PDB file of C-alpha atoms in Angstrom:
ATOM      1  CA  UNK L   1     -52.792  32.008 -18.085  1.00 59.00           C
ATOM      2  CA  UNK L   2     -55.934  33.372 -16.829  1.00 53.00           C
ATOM      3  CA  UNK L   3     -56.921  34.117 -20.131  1.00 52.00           C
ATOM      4  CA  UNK L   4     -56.289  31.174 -21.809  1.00 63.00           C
ATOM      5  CA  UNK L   5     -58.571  28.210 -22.272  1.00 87.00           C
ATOM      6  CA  UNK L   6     -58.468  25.238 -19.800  1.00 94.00           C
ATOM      7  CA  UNK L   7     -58.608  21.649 -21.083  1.00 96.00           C
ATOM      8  CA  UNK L   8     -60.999  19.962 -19.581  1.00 95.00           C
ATOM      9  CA  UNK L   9     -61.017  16.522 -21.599  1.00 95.00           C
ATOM     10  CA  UNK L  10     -58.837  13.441 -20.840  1.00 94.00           C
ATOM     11  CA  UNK L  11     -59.251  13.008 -24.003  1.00 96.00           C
ATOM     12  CA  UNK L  12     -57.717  16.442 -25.818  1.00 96.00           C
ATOM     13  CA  UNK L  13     -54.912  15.261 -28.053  1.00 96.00           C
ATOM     14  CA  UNK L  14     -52.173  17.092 -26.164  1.00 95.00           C
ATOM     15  CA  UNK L  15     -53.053  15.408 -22.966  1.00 96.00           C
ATOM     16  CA  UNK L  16     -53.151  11.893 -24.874  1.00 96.00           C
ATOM     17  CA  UNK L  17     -49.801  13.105 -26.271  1.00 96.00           C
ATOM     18  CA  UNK L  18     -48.039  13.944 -23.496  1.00 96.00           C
ATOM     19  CA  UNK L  19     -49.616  10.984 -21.490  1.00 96.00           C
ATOM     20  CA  UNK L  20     -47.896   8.444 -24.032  1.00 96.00           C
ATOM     21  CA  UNK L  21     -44.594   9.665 -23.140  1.00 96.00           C
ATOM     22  CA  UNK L  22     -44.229   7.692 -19.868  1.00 94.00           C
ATOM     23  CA  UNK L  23     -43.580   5.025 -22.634  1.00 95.00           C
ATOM     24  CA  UNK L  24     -40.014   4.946 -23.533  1.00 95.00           C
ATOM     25  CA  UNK L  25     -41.517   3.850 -27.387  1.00 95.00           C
ATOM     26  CA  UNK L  26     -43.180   7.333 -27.296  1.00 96.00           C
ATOM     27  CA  UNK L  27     -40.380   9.103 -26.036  1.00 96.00           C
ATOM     28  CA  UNK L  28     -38.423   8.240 -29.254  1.00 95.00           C
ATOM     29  CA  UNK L  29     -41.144   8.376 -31.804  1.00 95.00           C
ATOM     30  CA  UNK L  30     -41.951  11.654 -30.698  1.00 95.00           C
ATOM     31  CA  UNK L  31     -38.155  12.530 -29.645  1.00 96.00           C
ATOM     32  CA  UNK L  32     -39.803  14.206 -26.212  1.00 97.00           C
ATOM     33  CA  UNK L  33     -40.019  13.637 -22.826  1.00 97.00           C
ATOM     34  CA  UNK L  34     -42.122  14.258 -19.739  1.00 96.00           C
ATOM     35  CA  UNK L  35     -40.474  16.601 -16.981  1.00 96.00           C
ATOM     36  CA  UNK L  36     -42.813  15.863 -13.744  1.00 92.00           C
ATOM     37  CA  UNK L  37     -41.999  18.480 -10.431  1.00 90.00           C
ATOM     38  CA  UNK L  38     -41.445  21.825 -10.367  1.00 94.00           C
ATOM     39  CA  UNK L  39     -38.094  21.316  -8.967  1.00 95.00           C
ATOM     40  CA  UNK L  40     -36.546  19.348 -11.991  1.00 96.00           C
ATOM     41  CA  UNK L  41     -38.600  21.446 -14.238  1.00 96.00           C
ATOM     42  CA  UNK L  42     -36.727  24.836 -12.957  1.00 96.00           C
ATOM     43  CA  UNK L  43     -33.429  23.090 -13.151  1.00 96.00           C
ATOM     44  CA  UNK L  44     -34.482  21.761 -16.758  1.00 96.00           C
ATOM     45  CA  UNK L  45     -34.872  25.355 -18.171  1.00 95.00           C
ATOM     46  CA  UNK L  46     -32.049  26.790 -15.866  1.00 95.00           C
ATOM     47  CA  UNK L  47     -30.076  24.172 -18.125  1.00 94.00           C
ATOM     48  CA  UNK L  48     -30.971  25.322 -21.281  1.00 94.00           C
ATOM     49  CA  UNK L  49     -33.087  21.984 -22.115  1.00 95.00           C
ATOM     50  CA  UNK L  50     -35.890  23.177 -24.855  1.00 95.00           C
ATOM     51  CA  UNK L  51     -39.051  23.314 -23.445  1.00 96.00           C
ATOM     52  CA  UNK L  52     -42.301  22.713 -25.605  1.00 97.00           C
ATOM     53  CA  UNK L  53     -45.448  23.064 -23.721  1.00 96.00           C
ATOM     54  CA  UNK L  54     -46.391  23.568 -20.087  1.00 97.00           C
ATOM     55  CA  UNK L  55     -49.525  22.099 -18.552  1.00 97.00           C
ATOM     56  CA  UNK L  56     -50.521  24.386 -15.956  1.00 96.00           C
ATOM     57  CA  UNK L  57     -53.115  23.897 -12.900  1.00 95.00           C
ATOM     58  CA  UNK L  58     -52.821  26.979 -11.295  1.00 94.00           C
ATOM     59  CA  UNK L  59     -55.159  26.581  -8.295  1.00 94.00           C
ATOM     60  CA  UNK L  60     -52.585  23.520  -7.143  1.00 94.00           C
ATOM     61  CA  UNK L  61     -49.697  26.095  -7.788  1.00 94.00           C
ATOM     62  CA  UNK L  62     -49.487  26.442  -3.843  1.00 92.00           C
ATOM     63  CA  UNK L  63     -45.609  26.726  -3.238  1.00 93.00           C
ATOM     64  CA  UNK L  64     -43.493  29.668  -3.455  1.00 95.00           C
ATOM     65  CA  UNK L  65     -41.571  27.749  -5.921  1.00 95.00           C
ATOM     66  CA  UNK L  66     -44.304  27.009  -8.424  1.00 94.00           C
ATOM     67  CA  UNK L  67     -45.614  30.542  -8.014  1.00 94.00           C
ATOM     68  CA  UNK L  68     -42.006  31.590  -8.905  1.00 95.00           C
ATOM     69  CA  UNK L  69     -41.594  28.739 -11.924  1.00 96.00           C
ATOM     70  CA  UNK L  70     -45.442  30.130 -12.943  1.00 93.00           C
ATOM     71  CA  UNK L  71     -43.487  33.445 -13.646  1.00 94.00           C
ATOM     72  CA  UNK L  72     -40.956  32.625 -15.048  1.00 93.00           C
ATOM     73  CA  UNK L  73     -42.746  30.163 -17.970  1.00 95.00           C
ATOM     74  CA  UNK L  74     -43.649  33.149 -20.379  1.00 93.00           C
ATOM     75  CA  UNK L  75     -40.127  33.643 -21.117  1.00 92.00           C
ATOM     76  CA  UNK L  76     -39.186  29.921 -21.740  1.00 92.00           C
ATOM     77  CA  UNK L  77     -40.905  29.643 -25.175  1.00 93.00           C
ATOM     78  CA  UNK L  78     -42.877  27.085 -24.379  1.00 95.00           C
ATOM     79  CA  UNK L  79     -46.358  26.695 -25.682  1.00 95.00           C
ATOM     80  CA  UNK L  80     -48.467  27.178 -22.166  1.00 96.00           C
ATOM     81  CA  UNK L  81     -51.464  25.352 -21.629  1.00 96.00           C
ATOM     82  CA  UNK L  82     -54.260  25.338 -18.818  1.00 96.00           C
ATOM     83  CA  UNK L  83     -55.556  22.325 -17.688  1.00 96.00           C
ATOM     84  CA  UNK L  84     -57.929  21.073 -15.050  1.00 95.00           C
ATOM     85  CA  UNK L  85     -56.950  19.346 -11.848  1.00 94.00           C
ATOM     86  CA  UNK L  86     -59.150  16.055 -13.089  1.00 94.00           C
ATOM     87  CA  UNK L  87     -56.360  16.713 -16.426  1.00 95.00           C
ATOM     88  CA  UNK L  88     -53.453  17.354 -14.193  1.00 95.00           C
ATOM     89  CA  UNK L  89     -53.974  14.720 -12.270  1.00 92.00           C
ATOM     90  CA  UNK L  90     -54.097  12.417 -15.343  1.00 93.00           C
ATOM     91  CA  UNK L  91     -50.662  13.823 -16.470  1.00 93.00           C
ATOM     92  CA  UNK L  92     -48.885  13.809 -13.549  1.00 89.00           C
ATOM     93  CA  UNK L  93     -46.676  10.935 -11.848  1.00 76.00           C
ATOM     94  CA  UNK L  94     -48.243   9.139  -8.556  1.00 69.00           C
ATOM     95  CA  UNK L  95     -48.790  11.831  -5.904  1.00 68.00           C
ATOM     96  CA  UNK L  96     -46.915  15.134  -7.569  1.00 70.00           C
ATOM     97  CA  UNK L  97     -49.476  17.268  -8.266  1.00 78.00           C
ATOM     98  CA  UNK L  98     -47.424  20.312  -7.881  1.00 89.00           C
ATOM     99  CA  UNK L  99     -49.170  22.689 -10.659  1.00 93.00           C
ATOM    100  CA  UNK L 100     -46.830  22.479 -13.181  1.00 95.00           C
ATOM    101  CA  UNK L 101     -45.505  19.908 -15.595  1.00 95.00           C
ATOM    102  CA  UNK L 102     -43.396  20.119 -18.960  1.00 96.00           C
ATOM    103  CA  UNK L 103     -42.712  18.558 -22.480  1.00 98.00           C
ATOM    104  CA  UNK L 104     -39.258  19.086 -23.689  1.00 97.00           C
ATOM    105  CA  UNK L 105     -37.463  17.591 -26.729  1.00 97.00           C
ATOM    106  CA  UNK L 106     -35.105  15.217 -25.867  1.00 96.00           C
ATOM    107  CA  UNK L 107     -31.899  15.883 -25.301  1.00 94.00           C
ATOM    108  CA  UNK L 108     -29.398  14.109 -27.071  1.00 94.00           C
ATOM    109  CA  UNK L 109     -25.620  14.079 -25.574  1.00 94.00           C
ATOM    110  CA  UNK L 110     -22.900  12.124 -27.293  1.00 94.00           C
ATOM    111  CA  UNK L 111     -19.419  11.505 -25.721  1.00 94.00           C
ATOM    112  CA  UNK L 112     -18.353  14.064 -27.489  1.00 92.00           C
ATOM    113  CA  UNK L 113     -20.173  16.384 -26.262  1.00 91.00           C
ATOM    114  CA  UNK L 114     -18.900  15.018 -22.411  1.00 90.00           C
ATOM    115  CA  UNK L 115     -15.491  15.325 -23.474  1.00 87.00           C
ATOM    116  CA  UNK L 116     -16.249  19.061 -24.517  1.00 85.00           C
ATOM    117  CA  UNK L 117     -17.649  19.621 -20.796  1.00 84.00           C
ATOM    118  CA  UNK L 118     -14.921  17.944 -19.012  1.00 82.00           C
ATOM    119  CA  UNK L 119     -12.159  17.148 -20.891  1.00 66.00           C
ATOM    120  CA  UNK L 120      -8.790  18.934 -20.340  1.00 53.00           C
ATOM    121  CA  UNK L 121      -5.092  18.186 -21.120  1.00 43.00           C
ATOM    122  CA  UNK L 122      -3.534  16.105 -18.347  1.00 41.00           C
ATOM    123  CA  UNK L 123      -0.887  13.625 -17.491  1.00 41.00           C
ATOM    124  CA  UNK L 124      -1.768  10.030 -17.342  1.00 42.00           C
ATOM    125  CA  UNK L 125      -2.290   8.386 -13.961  1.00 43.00           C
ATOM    126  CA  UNK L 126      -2.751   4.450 -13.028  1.00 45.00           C
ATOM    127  CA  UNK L 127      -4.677   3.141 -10.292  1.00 47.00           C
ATOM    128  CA  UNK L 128      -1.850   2.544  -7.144  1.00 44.00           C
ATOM    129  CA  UNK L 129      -2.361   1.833  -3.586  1.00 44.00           C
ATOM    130  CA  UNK L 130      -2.367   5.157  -2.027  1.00 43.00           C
ATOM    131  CA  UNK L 131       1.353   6.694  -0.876  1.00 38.00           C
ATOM    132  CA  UNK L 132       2.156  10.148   0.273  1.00 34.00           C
ATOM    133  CA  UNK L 133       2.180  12.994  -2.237  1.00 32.00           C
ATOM    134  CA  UNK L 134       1.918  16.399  -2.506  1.00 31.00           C
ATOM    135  CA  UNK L 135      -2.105  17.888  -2.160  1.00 33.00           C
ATOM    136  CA  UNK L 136      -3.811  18.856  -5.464  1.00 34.00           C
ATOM    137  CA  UNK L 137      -4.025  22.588  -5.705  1.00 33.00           C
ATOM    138  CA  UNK L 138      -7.952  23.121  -5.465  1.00 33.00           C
ATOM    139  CA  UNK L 139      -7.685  24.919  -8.722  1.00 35.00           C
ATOM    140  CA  UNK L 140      -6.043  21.858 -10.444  1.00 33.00           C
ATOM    141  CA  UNK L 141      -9.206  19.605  -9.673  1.00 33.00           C
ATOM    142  CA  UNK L 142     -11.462  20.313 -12.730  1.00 46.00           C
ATOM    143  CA  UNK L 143      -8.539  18.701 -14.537  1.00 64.00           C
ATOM    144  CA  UNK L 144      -8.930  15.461 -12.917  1.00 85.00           C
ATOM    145  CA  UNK L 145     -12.143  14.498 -14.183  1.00 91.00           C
ATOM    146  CA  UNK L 146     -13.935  12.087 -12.488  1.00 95.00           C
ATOM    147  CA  UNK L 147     -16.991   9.987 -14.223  1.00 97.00           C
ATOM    148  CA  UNK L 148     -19.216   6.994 -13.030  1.00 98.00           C
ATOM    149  CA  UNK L 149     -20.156   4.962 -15.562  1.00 98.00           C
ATOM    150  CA  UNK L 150     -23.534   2.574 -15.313  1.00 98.00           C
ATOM    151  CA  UNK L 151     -23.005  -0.816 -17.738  1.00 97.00           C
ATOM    152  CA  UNK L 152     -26.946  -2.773 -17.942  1.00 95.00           C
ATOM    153  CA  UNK L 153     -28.594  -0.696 -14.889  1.00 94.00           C
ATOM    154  CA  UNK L 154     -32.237  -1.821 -15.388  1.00 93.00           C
ATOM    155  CA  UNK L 155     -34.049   0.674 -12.705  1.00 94.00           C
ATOM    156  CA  UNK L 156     -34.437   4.243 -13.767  1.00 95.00           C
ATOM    157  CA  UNK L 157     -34.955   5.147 -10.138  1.00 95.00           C
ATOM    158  CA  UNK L 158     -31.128   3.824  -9.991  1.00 96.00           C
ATOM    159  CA  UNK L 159     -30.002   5.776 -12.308  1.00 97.00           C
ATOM    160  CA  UNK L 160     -30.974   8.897 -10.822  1.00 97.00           C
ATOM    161  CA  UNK L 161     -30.019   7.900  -7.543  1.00 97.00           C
ATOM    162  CA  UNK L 162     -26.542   7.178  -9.045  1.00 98.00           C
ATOM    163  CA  UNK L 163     -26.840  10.830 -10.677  1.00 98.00           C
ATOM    164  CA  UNK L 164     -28.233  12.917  -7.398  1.00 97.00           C
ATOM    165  CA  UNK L 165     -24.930  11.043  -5.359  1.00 98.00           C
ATOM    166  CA  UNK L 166     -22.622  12.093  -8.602  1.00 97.00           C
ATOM    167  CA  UNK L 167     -23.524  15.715  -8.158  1.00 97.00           C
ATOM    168  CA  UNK L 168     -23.494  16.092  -4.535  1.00 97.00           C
ATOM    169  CA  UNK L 169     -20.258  14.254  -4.856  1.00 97.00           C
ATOM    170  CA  UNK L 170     -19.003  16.520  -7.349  1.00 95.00           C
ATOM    171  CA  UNK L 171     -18.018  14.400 -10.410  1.00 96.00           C
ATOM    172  CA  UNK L 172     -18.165  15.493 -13.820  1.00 95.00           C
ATOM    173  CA  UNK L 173     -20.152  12.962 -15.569  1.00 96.00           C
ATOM    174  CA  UNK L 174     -22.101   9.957 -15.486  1.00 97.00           C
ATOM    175  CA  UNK L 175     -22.326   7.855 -18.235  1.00 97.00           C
ATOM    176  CA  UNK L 176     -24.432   5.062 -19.212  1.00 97.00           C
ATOM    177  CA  UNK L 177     -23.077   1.725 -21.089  1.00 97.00           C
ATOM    178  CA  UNK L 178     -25.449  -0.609 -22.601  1.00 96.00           C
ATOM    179  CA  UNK L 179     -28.510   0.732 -20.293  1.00 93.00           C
ATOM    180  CA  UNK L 180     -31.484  -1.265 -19.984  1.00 93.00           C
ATOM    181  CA  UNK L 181     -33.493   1.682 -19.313  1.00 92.00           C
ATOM    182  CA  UNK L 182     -33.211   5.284 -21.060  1.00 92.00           C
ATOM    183  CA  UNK L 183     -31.946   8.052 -19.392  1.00 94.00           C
ATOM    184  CA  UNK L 184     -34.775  10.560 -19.660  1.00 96.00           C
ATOM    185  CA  UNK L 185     -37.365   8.017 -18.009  1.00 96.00           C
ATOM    186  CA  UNK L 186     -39.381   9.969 -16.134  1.00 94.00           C
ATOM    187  CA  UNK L 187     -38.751   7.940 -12.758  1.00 94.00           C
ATOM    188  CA  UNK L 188     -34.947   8.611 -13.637  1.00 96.00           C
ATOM    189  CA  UNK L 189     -35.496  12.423 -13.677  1.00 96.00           C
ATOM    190  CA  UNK L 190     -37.702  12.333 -10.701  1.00 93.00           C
ATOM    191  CA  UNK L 191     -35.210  10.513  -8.389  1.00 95.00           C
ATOM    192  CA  UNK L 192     -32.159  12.394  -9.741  1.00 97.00           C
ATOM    193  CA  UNK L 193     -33.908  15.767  -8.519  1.00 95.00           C
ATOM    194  CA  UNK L 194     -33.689  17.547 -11.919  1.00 96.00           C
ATOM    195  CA  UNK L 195     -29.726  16.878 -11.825  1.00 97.00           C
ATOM    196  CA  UNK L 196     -30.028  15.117 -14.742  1.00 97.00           C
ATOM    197  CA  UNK L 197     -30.490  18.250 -16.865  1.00 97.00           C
ATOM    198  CA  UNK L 198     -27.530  20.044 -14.926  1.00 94.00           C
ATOM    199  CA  UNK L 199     -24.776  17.119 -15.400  1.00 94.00           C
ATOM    200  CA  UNK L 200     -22.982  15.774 -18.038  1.00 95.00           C
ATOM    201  CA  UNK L 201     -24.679  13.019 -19.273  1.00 96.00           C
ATOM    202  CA  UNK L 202     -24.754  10.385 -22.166  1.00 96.00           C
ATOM    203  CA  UNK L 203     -25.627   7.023 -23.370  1.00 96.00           C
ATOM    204  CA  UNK L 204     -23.072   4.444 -25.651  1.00 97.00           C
ATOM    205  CA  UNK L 205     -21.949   0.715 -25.675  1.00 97.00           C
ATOM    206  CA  UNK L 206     -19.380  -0.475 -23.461  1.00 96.00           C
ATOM    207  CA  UNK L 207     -17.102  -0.821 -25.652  1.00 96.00           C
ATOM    208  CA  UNK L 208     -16.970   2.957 -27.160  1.00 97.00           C
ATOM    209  CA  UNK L 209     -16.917   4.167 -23.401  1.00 97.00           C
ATOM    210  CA  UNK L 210     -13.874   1.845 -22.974  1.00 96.00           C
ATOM    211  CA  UNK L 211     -12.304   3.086 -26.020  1.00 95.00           C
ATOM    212  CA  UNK L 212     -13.337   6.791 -24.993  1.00 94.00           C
ATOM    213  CA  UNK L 213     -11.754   6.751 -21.529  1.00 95.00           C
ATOM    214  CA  UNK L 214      -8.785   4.769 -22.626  1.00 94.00           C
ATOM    215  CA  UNK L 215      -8.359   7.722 -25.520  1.00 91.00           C
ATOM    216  CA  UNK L 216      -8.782  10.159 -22.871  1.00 90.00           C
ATOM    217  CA  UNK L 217      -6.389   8.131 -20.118  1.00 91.00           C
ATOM    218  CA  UNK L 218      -8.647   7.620 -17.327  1.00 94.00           C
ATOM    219  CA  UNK L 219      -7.666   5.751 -14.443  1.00 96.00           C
ATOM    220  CA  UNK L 220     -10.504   2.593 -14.922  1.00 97.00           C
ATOM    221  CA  UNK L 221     -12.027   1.497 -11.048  1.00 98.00           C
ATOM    222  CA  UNK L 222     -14.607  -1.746 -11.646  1.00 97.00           C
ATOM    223  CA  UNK L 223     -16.616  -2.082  -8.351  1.00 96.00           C
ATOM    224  CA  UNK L 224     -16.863  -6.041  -8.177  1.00 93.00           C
ATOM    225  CA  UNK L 225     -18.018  -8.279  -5.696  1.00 88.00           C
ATOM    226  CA  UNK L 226     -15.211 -10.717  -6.434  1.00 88.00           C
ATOM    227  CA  UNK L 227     -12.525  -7.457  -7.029  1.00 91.00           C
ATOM    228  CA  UNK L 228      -9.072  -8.094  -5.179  1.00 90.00           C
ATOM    229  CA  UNK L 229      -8.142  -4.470  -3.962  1.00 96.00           C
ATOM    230  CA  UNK L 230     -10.439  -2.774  -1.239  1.00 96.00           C
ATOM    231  CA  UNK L 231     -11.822   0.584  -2.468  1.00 96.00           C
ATOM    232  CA  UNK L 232      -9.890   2.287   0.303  1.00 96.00           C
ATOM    233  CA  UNK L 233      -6.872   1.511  -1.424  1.00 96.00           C
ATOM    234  CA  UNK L 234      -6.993   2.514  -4.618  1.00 96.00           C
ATOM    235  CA  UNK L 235      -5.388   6.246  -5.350  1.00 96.00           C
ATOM    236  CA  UNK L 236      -8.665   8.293  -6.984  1.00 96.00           C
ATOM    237  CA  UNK L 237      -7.364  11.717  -7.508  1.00 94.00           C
ATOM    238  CA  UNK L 238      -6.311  11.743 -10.917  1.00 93.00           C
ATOM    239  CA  UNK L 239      -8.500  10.771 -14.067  1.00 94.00           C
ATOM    240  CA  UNK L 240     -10.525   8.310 -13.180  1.00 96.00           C
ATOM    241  CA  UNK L 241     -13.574   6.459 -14.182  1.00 97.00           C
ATOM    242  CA  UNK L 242     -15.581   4.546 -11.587  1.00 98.00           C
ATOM    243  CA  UNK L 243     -17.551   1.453 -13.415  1.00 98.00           C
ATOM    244  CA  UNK L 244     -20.643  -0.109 -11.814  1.00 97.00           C
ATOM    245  CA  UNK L 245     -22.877  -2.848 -12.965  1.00 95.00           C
ATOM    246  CA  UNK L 246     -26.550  -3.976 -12.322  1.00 88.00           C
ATOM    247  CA  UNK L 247     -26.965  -5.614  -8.903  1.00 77.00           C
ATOM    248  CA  UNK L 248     -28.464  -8.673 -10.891  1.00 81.00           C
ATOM    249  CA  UNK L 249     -25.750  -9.736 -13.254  1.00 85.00           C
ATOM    250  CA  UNK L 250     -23.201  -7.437 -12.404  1.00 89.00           C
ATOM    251  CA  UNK L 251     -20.666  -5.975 -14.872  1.00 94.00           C
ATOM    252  CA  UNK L 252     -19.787  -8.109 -17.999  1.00 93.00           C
ATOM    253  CA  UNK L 253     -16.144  -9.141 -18.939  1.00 92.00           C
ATOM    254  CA  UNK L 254     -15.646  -5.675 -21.350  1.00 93.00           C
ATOM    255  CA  UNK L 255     -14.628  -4.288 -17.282  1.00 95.00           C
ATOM    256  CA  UNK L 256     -12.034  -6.848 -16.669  1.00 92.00           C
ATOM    257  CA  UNK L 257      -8.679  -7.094 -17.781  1.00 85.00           C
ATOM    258  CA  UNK L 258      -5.566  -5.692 -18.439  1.00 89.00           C
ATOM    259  CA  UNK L 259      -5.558  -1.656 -17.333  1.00 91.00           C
ATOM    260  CA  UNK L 260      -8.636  -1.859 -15.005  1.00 96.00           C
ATOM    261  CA  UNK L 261      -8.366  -1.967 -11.352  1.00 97.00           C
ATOM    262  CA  UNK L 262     -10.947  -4.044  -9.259  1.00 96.00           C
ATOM    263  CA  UNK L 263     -12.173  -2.892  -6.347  1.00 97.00           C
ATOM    264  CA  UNK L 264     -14.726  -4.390  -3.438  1.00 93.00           C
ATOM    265  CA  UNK L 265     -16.414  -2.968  -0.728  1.00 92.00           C
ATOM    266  CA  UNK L 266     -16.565  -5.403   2.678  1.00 90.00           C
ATOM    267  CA  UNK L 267     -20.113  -7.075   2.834  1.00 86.00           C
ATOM    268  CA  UNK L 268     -20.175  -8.288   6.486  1.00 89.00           C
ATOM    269  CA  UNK L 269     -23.885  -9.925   6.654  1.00 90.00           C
ATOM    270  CA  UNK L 270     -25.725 -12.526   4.370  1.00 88.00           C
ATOM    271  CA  UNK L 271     -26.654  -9.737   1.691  1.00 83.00           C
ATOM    272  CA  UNK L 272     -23.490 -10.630  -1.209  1.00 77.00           C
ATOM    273  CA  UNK L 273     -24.185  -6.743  -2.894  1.00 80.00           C
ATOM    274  CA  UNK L 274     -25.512  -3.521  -1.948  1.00 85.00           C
ATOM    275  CA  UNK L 275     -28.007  -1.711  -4.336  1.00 92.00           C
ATOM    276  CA  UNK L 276     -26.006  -0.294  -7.202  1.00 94.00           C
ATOM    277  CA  UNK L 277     -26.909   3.666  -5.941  1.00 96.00           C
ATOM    278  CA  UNK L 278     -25.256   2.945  -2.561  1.00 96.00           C
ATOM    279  CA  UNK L 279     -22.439   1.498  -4.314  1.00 96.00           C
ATOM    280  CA  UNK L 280     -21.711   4.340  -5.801  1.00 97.00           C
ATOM    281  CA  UNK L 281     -22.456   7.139  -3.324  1.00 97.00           C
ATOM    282  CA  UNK L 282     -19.363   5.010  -1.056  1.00 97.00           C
ATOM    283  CA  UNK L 283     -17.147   5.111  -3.902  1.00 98.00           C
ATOM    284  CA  UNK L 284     -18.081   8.624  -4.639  1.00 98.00           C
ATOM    285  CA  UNK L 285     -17.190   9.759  -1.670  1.00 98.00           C
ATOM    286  CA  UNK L 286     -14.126   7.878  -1.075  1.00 98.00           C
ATOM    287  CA  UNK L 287     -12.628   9.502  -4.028  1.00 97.00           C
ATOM    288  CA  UNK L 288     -13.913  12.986  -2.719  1.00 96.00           C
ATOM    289  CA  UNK L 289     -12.319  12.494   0.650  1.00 96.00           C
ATOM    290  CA  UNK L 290      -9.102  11.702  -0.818  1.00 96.00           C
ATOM    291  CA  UNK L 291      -9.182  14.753  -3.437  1.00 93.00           C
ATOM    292  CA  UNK L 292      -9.530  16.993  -0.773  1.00 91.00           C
ATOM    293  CA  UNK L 293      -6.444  15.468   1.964  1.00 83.00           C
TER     294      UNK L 293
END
């Protein structure tokens, strides 16, 4: 990089470029987005996600892990280009001026390509209230896939909340129905911590994920405010796909019905819902703690 020559200009075409792609119109004309942090940037190429072009600020490359990242960026194949702090400043998001900041094409996962990750051959299992059974063997678990599925989430910084609690969690995919937001916003892969890239992820309507995890026999849990079973009591450790709507509105009536268990968590005070990440990191857990009794 030392060699190379530094953009100076806010108003060099690559910088105007790569700027444009905090617009979610940009991201799909161009079919790119904008990886911000040297954390989600390592796990983005540690992933395999195609990286295009680097802007680089190497005097604000001050942590062991952007020094490392900085070494490792040769051998990614992206394009590598200096920049100015004034021009790094200008590309990055709020505060994270951390040295280092990518373009990648856009990944595009299907279904399919979830129920390649995760999918394996399994009996089916309904929802029940919890009795005594014999204790998955640990090596059996993988089998049991276990998704969370986001129907009309509007907040990107929800999303990745949803996705950081999925992986610590240890599910297998997160899927989004109907989203109001796209996945690769940039505020989604800042709050998800990069786990976006390392997760299996997609986008479809509600009514092809319905279809997909009825195909593929998932158990289906609907977190509801009005749901009649308490989330304690529903059995988690087979299949099963854990459905969450927007804290405004909700989920719609595709997650009602016949062959879908509704579940609600005890709201004590005034609030009447909790914020659709906390939601989720409860019912992630629940079904965690009961996979490993």
């Amino acid at each position: 990089m030392n060699n190379a020559a530094t953009i100076t200009s806010l108003q060099n075409p690559r910088i105007k470029d790569a700027v444009r792609l905090r617009d979610r119109r940009q991201r799909v004309k161009q079919g790119r987005i904008l990886i911000d942090g040297v954390r989600e940037l390592q796990r983005a190429i540690d992933a395999g996600v195609t990286l295009a072009e680097a802007f680089v600020c190497e005097p604000l490359c001050r942590t062991s892990e952007a020094k490392r990242l900085l070494a490792e960026l040769p051998g990614s194949g992206a394009e590598l280009l200096a920049v100015s702090e004034p021009v790094f400043e200008k590309l990055a998001f709020g505060q994270r001026a951390e040295g280092v900041l990518g373009v990648a094409e856009m990944p595009r996962p299907t279904l399919a390509s979830v129920a390649e990750q995760i999918i394996a051959p399994r009996p089916a299992v309904a929802p029940a209230v919890i009795k005594p059974r014999l204790v998955v063997a640990p090596d059996a678990l993988p089998q049991n896939a276990i998704v969370a599925v986001l129907e009309g989430v509007e907040k990107p910084g929800n999303v990745g909340a949803v996705l950081r609690s999925a992986d610590a969690a240890g599910l297998s995919a997160v899927i989004l129905a109907d989203p109001r937001t796209d996945l690769y916003n940039p505020n989604a892969i800042r709050s998800s911590l990069g786990t976006i890239f390392t997760m299996p992820v997609c986008e479809a309507a509600s009514s092809e994920v319905l279809a997909w995890l009825r195909e593929h026999d998932f158990s289906i849990v609907a977190a509801r405010v009005d749901g009649s079973v308490p989330y304690t009591q529903v059995d988690y450790r087979g299949p099963t796909a854990l459905v969450l709507g927007s804290e405004a509105e909700g989920l719609t009536a595709a997650w009602s019905g016949e062959g879908i268990t509704a579940v609600r968590l005890p709201m004590l005070g005034i609030a009447d819902s909790l914020n659709v990440s906390v939601t989720a990191a409860v019912l992630f857990y629940e079904a965690l703690r009961q996979r490993q009794m």
